[in-house]
Every structure is written in structure tokens, then in C-alpha cells.
Coordinates of C-alpha atoms and ligand atoms in Angstrom, one line a residue:
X1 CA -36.4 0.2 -16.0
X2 CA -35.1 -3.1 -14.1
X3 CA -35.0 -3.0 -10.7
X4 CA -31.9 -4.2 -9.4
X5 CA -33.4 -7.7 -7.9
X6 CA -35.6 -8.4 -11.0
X7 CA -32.2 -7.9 -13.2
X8 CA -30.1 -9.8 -10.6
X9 CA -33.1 -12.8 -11.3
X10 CA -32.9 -12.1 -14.8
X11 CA -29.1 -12.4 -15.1
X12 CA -29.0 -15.6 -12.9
X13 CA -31.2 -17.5 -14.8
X14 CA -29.0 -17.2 -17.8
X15 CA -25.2 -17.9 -16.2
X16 CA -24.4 -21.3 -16.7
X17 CA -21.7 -22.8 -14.0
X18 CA -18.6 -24.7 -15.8
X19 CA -18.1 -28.0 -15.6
X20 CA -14.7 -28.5 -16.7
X21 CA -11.7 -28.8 -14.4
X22 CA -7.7 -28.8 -13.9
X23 CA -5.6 -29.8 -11.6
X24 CA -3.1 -27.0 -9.7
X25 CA -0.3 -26.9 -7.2
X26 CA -2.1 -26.2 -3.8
X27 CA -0.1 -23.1 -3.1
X28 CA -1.3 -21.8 -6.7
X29 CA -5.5 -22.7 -5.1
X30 CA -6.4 -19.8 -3.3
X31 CA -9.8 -19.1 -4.7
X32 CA -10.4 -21.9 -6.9
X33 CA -13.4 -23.5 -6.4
X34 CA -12.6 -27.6 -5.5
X35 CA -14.2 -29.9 -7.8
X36 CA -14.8 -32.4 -4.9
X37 CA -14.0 -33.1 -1.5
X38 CA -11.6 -33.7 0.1
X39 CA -10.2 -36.9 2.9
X40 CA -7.2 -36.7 5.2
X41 CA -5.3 -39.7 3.8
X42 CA -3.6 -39.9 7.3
X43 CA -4.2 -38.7 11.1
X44 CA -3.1 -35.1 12.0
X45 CA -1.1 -35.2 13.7
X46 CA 0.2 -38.6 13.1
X47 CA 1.7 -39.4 16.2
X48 CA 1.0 -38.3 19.9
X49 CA 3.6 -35.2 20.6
X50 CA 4.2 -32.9 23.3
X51 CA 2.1 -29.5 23.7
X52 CA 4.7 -28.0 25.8
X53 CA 8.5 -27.9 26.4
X54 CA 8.9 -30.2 29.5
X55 CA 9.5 -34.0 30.5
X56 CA 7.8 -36.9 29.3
X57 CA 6.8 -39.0 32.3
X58 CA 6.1 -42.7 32.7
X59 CA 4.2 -42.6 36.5
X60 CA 0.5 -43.5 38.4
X61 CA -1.9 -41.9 37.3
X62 CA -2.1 -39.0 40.1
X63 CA 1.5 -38.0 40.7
X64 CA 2.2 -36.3 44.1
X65 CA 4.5 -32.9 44.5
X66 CA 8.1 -33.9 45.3
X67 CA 7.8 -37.6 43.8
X68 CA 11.3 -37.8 41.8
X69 CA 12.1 -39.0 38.1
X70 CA 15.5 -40.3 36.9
X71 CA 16.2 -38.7 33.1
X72 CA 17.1 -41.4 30.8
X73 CA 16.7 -39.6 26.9
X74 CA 15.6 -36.9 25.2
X75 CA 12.6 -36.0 22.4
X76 CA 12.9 -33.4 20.0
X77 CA 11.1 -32.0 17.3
X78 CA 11.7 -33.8 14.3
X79 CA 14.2 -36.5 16.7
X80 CA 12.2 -38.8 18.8
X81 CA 13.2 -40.7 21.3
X82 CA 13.3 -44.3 20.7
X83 CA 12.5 -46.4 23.8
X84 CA 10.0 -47.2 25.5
X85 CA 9.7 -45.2 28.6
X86 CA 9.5 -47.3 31.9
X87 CA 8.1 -46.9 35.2
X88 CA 9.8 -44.1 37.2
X89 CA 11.4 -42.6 34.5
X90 CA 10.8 -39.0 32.5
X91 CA 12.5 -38.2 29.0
X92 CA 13.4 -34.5 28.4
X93 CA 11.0 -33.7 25.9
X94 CA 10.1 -30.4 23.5
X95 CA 7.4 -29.1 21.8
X96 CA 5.9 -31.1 19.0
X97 CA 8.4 -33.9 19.5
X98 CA 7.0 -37.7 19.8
X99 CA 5.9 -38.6 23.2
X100 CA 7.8 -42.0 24.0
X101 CA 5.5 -45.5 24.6
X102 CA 5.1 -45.8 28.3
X103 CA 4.7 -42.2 29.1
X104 CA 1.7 -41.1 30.8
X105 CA 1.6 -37.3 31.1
X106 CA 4.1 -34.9 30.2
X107 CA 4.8 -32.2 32.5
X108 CA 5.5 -28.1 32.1
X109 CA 9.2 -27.6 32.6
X110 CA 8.1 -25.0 34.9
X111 CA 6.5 -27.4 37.0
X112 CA 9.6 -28.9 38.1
X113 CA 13.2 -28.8 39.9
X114 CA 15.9 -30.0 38.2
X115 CA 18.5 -32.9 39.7
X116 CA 21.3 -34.6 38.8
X117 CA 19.9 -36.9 36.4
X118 CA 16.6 -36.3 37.6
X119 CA 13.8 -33.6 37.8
X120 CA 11.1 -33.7 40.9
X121 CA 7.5 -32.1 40.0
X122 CA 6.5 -29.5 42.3
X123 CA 2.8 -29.5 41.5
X124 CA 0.5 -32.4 41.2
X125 CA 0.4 -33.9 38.3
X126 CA -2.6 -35.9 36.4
X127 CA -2.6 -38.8 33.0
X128 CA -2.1 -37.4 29.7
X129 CA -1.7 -33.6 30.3
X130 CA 0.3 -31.6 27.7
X131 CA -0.2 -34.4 25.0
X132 CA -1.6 -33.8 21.9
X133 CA -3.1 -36.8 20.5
X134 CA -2.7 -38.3 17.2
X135 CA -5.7 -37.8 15.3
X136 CA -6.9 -34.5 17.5
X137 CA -6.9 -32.1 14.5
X138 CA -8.5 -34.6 12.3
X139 CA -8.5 -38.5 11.9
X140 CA -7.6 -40.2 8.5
X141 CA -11.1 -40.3 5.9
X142 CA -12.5 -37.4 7.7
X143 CA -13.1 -34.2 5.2
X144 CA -11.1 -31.4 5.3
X145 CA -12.5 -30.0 2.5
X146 CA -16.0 -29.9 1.0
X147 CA -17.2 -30.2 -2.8
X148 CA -17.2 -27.1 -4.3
X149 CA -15.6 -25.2 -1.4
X150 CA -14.0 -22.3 -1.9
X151 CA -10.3 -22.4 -1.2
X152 CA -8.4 -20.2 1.2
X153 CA -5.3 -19.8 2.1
X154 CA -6.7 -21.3 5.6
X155 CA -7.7 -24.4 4.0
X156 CA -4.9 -24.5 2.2
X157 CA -2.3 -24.9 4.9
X158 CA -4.6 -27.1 6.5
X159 CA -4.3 -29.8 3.1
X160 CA -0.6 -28.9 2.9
X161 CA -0.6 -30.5 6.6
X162 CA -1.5 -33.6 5.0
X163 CA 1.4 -33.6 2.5
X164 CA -1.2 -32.8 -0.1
X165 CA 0.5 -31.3 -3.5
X166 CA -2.1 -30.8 -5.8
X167 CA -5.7 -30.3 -6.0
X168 CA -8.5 -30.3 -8.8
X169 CA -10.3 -27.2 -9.4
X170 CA -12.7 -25.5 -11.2
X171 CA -11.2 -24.5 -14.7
X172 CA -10.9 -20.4 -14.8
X173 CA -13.5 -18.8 -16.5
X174 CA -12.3 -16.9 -20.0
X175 CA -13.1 -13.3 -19.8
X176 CA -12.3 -10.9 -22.8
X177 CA -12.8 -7.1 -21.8
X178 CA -12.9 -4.4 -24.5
X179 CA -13.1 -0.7 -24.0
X180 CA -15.3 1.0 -26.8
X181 CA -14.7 5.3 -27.6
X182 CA -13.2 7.2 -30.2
X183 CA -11.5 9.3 -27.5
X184 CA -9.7 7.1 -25.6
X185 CA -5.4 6.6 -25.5
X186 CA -4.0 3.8 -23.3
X187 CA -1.9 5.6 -20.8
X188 CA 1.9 6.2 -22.2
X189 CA 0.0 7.6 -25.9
X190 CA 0.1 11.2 -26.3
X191 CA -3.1 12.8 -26.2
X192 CA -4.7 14.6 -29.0
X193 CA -7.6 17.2 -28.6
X194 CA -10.9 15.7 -27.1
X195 CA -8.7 12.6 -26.0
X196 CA -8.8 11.2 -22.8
X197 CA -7.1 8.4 -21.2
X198 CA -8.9 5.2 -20.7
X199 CA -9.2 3.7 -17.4
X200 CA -12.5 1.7 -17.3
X201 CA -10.8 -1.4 -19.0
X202 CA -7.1 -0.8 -16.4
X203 CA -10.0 -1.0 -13.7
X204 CA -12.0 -4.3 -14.6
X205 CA -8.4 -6.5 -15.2
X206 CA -7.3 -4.9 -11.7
X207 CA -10.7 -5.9 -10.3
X208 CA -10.8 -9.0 -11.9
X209 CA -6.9 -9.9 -11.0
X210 CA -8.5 -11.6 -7.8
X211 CA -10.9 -13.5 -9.4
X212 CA -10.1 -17.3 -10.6
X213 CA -9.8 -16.1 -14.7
X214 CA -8.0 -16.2 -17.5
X215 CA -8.1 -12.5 -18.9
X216 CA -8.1 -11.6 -22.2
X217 CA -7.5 -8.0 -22.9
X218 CA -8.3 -6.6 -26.1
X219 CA -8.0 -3.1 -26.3
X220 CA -10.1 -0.7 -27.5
X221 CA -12.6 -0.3 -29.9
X222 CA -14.1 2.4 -31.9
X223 CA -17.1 3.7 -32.2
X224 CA -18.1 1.5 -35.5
X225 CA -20.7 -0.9 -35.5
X226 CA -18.7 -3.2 -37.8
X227 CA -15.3 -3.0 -35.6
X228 CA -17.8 -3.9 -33.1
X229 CA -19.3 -6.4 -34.4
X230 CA -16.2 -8.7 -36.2
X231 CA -14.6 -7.9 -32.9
X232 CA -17.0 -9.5 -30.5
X233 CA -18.0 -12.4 -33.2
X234 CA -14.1 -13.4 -33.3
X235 CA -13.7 -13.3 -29.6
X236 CA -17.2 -14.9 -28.9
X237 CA -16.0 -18.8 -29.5
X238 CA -13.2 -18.4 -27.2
X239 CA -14.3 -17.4 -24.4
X240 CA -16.8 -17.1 -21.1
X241 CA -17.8 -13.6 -20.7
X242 CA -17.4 -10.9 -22.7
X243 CA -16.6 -7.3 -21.2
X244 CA -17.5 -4.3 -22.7
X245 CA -17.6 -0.6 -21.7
X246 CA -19.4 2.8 -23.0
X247 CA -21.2 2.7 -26.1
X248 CA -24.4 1.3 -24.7
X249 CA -26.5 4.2 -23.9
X250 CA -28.7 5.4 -26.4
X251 CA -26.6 8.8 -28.1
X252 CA -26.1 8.3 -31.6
X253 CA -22.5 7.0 -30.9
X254 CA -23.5 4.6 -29.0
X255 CA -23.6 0.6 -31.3
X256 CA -22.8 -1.9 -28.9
X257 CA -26.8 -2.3 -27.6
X258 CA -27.8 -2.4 -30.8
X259 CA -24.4 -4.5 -32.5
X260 CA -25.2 -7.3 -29.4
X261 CA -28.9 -7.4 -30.7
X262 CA -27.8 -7.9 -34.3
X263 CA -25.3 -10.6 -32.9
X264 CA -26.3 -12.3 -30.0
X265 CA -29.5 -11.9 -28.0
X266 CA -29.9 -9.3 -25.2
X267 CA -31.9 -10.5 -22.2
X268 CA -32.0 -6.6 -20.5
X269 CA -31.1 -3.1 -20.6
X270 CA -32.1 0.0 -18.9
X271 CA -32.1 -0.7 -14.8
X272 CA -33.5 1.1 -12.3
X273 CA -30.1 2.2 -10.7
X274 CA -27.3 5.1 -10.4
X275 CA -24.6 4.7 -11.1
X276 CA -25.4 2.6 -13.6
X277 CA -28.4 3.2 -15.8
X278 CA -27.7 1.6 -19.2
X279 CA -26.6 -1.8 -18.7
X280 CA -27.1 -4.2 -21.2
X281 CA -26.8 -7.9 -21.1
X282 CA -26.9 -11.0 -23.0
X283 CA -25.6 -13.9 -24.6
X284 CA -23.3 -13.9 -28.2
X285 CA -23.1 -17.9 -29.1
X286 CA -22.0 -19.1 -25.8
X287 CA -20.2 -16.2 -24.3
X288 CA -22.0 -14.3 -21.9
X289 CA -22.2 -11.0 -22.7
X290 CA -21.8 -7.2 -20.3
X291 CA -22.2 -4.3 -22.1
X292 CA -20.9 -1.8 -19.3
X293 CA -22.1 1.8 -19.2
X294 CA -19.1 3.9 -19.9
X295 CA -19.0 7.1 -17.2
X296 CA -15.8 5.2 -15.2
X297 CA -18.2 4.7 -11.5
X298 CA -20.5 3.3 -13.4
X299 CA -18.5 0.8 -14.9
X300 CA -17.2 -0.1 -11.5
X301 CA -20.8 -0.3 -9.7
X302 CA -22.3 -2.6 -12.6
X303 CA -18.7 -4.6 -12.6
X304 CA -19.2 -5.1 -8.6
X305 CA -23.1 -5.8 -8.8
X306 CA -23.1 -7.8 -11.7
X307 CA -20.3 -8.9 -13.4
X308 CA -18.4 -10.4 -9.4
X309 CA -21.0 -12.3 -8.6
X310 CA -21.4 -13.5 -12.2
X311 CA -17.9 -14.9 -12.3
X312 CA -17.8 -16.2 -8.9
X313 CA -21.2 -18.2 -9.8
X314 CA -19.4 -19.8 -13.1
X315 CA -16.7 -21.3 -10.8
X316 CA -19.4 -23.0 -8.4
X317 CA -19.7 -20.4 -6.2
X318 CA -23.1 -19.8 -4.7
X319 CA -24.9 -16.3 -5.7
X320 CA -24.4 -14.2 -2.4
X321 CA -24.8 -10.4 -1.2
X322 CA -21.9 -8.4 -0.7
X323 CA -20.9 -8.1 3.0
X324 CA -22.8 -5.6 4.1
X325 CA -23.6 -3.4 7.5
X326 CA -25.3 -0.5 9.0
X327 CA -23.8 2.4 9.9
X328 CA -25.4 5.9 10.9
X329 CA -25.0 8.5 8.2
X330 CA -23.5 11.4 8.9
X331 CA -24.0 13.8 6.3
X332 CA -27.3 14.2 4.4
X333 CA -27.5 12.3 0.6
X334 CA -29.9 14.4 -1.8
X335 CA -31.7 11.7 -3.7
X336 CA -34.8 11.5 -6.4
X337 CA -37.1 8.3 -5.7
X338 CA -37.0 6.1 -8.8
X339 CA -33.8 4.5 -8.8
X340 CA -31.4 2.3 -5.9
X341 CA -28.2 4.3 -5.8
X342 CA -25.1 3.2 -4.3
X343 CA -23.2 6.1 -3.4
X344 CA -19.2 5.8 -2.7
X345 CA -18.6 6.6 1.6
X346 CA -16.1 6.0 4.0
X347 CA -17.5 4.1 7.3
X348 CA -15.7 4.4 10.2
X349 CA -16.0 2.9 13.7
X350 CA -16.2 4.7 16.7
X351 CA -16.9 3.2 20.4
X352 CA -18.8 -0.2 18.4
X353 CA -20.7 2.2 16.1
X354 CA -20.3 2.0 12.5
X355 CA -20.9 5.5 10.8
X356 CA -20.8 6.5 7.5
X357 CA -20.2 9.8 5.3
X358 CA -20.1 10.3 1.5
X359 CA -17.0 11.0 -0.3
X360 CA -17.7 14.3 -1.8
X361 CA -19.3 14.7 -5.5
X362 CA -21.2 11.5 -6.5
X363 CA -20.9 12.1 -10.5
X364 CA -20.6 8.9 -12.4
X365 CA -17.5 10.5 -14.3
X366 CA -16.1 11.4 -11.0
X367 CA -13.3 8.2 -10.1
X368 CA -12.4 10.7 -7.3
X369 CA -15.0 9.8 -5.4
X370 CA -13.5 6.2 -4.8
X371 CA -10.4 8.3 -3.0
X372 CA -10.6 7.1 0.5
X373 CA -13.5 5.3 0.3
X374 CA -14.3 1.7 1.8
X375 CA -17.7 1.2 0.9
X376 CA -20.7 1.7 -0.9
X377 CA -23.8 3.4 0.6
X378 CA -27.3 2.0 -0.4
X379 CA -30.1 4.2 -0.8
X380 CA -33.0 3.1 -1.5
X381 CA -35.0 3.4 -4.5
X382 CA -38.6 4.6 -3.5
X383 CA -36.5 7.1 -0.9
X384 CA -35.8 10.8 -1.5
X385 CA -33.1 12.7 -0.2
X386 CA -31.5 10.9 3.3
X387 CA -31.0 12.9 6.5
X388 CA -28.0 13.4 8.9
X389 CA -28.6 10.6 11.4
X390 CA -30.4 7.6 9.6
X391 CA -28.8 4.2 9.4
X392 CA -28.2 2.9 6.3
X393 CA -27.1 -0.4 4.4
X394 CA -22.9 0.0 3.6
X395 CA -21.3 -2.8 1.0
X396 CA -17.9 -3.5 1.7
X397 CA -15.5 -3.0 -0.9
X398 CA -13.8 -5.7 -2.1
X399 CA -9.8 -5.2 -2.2
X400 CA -9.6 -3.3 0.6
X401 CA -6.6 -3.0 2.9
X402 CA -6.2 -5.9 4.9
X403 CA -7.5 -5.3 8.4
X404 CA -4.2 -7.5 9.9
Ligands
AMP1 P1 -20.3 6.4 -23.3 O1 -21.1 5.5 -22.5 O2 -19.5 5.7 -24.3 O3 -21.1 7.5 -23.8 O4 -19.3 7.0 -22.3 C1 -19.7 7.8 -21.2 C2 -18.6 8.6 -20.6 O5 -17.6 7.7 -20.1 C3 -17.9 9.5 -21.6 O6 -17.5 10.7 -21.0 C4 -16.6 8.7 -22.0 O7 -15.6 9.5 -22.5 C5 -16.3 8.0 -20.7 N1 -15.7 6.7 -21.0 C6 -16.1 5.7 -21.7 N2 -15.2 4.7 -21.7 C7 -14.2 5.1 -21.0 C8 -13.0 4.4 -20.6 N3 -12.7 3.2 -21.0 N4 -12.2 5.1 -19.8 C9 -12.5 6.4 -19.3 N5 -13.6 7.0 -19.6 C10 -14.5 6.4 -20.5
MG2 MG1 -18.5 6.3 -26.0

């Protein structure tokens, strides 16, 4: 058996990063991985404009409470004023709107009284407060956005600022999935005796939905080596990564290990890990190739340990852990040394303290036991059973509800 770091080594030796790219409407980029940087073409902002609702002043440079201005325009957002502003004078003035030539601070419309025709400050006033200057939030040629960097919907407001339309991105990365099992109806079948509704393959494309990919979903598959077989050689030219799940222990059902050996090459099985056990991956042609274990958590661990990080590294992305904390466990976890287990919990925080409890009956057929949960609870493989009280590693969950 694999430990999980040797097969993580093993796996990212083999997954090669693609190199061909397409260009996308920005708002379409969260994501996508940016096939090269990125320069303002112009300053932002491109002109000086007010921070504050107010009056645009032209005055010394230290102005005295009581000193008087006559009013002679107005600056809106999106309607500047077009003279120049002269000595003595202020220009009614809003919020993001062009600060006229001549003026030399702009003044809170708190801070003063208003006259006929004229306002008088009622605080001291200094040069250039309440301006924003052209350039402040970044000056033309400067990058906004690196090579290869990720894009979020952050970023991607920040290029919109820029009047940017388009961006080239990292093609998405082809992924077929397959589900392998004589027993299995898509939902919306009738069910005959022994037949169970499939949900590993409905899982992965909802997992993979927020991944850069173009998804390929082909069903399901027998338990016959040679509808295995023709089905993964037809499929193998077209795309990246291949998906598969069940099949791949070792019961006498069980064809796609041995199907992928005939095939393709397999590079490892069997890992030192539960959920998860019989893994096996490899290569058919040029499609990468995950031969998912078929009890439904399993598929979902391996899928989140593995196959994430697999298709986030094809698109550029650098190879990273899952967020992770620790938290103090609050119930005990029976475990066997051998195997790393990562055991579905629910953390919670209370007074800056994370904790964490499991959630319920860790079988790997048991989908139940992602009900409420947020995160996954390490244990450690050379450990036996956990007690009450010791902090522990937590992975965040990807896809869970948004915090804001
Ligand atoms: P296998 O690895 O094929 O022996 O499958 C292990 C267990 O997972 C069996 O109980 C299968 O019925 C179940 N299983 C396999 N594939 C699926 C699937 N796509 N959806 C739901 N359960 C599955
Ligand atoms: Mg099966």
C-alpha cells in the first residue's frame, strides 16, 4: 500500500500541464488560469476626481476657517466641469466627478456654510485633500494580472476597470467520467431487484461543475471487460482525463484494473488510505486515467485528493494542500494504525476556537455522512483510535456555503 504522499509524488510526476489556449469574454474568466500577464493600457483612474461630495476649491495652500468662496459651476459624475478653476473660486463638486484645473483641495460638504453664491469653510483646510489622483489604483504598463494567475471574480472587475473585454486562457481540460456496475439506474429509471441508483458519476460532474472543464459524461458501464475496454479506447483520443468509478477492487466483478493494464499503463493501485483503498491510476494513450473506488465516499475522498488537484495542475495551477486548520475534537474517532483516514465532521467556532465532531457512521457507502458536514478530519496513519480533546488537522470542503 501507497501512502498518500508517495502516491500524491507518484501522480504528479505523470500530469502533464496544457499548453493550449482560447480566448473568453472576461465576465465568462472566473477560474481560468491566464496564459500571460496582464498591463493596464491606461491610468486608473484616468483623471483626478473627487473622493467626497463637496466643493472643489482653487485657494493657498493652508486655507483659514471663515475664508469665503464664490460658486461659479458644478462637477458631476460622468459631467465635468469644463473651466479652469481660478483663484478664489470653488465648483460644487460630487463624488467621482473630474476635479476642475486650478483646484487645489476639495472640501467635505460638511465642512462648510452655504451662501448666496458662495460657501465659507468652517474648518481649516489643507492642498489636495479628498482628491483621488489619476493613476492611484494603478498607472498605465503596470500588471494587474500575473502569468498564469488564477482569475477571480476580484481580478476580474479590477481588468473590467480598464475597459478590458477579453482575456486568453488556459484551454479547459477534457474530462470523460464513466460509472461502471451492473446494478446501477440513472435516477428517473425504475428499479429492478438488486438495482440501485447511481450517484458517484451525478457527484463528480457536480464537483467538477466548478472546475475550468469541458465534461463529457458517458454513462454507465457494465461489468464486461470488453464494454470496458472499446469504451475507454474510443474515448481515450479525445480527451484529458478519464473518470471512472467501482470496478477496481479486486472481487471477481471487478475489470477496470486489470482492462487499464491491458490498455494503457497503470502507474499505482492499492493506497494506504480510508476511504479510499483501491485507487488505480494511469495513463491510456494520452488521457490520464482514475479508476475510482466505487463505495460513493470513497469516490468523493479520492475525487477531492486526487483528481482536484490533478485538474487544477493541468490548467497551470500550482499543486497545493487543501485549506486546512486545527480544531479540538470533540468526540473520540476509533481508528486502526495502517492507513490516513479522512473522516467527514462538522467544525464549528466558538469564542476563536475551532472544534470539530464527526458526522455519525463513517462507512464508505454511507453519503449520509456528508449531511451537515464542512470538512474533512485527518487522522493520521501510524495513530489508533483519537480521544475527546486532541486537536486535529480539518480540510475545508470545497463548495461550501458562502460565508458572505
Ligand atoms: P465496486 O467498487 O464496483 O465493487 O462498488 C462498491 C460499492 O459501491 C458497491 O456497493 C456498489 O454498488 C457501489 N457503487 C459503485 N458505483 C456506484 C455508483 N456509481 N453510484 C452508487 N453506488 C455505486
Ligand atoms: Mg461494481
Amino acid at each position: 500500500m501507497l501512502s498518500v504522499e508517495t502516491a500524491i509524488k507518484k501522480l504528479r510526476s505523470i500530469v502533464p500541464q496544457v499548453k493550449e489556449y482560447e480566448t473568453v469574454p472576461l465576465r465568462e474568466g472566473v477560474g481560468r488560469t491566464l496564459k500571460r500577464s496582464i498591463t493596464a493600457p491606461q491610468h486608473s483612474p484616468p483623471f483626478d476626481n473627487s473622493a467626497m461630495d463637496g466643493y472643489a476649491l482653487c485657494g493657498p495652500n493652508r486655507i483659514e476657517p471663515g475664508t469665503r468662496f464664490e460658486v461659479v459651476g458644478e462637477s458631476r459624475a460622468g459631467h465635468p466641469y469644463g473651466e479652469q478653476l481660478d483663484e478664489g473660486h470653488a465648483c460644487r463638486i460630487f463624488t467621482g466627478a473630474v476635479v476642475p484645473t486650478g483646484t487645489t483641495t476639495v472640501v467635505c460638504q460638511e465642512d462648510v456654510l452655504n451662501g448666496e453664491g458662495n460657501v465659507m469653510v468652517n474648518r481649516e483646510c489643507v492642498g489636495m485633500e479628498n482628491i483621488r489622483k489619476k493613476g492611484m489604483d494603478a498607472t498605465k504598463g503596470m500588471t494587474i494580472a500575473s502569468n498564469r494567475d488564477v482569475l477571480s471574480p476580484y481580478s476580474i472587475g479590477w481588468c473590467s476597470a480598464f475597459g478590458l473585454t477579453d482575456i486568453e486562457v488556459v484551454r479547459r481540460i477534457k474530462v470523460a467520467v464513466f460509472s461502471t456496475g451492473d446494478e446501477l439506474r440513472d435516477p428517473g429509471q425504475q428499479l429492478q431487484p438488486g438495482q440501485i441508483y447511481e450517484s458517484n458519476r451525478t457527484a463528480l460532474i457536480a464537483l467538477l461543475q466548478s472546475k475550468p472543464v469541458e465534461l463529457v459524461d458517458l454513462g454507465q458501464l457494465s461489468d464486461n471487460p470488453d464494454e470496458i475496454k472499446q469504451s475507454l479506447l474510443s474515448i481515450a483520443g479525445e480527451v484529458d482525463l478519464i473518470i471512472t468509478s467501482g470496478g477496481v477492487s479486486v472481487g471477481e466483478s471487478d475489470f477496470v484494473r486489470p482492462v487499464l493494464e491491458e490498455i494503457g499503463k497503470l502507474e499505482f493501485f492499492s493506497l494506504a488510505l480510508k476511504p479510499g483503498k483501491p485507487l488505480a491510476v494511469g495513463t491510456i494513450e494520452n488521457a490520464l486515467f482514475f479508476g475510482l473506488p466505487g463505495n460513493p465516499v470513497s469516490t468523493i475522498v479520492t475525487y477531492l485528493l486526487f483528481v482536484a488537484p490533478t485538474v487544477d495542475s493541468m490548467s497551470g495551477i500550482p499543486w497545493h494542500r487543501p485549506t486546512h486548520f486545527t480544531a479540538k475534537l470533540t468526540t473520540k474517532i476509533s481508528h486502526k494504525s495502517g492507513r490516513r483516514e479522512y473522516q467527514r465532521g462538522v467544525f464549528v467556532e466558538d469564542n476563536r476556537e475551532l472544534s470539530v465532531a464527526t458526522t455519525g457512521d463513517q462507512s464508505s457507502n454511507r453519503l449520509g455522512s456528508f449531511k451537515d458536514c464542512n470538512c474533512l478530519i485527518v487522522v493520521p496513519a501510524h495513530r489508533d483510535d483519537l480521544e475527546d480533546g486532541e486537536m486535529v488537522d480539518i480540510l475545508l470542503l470545497p463548495n461550501q456555503r458562502s460565508v458572505y
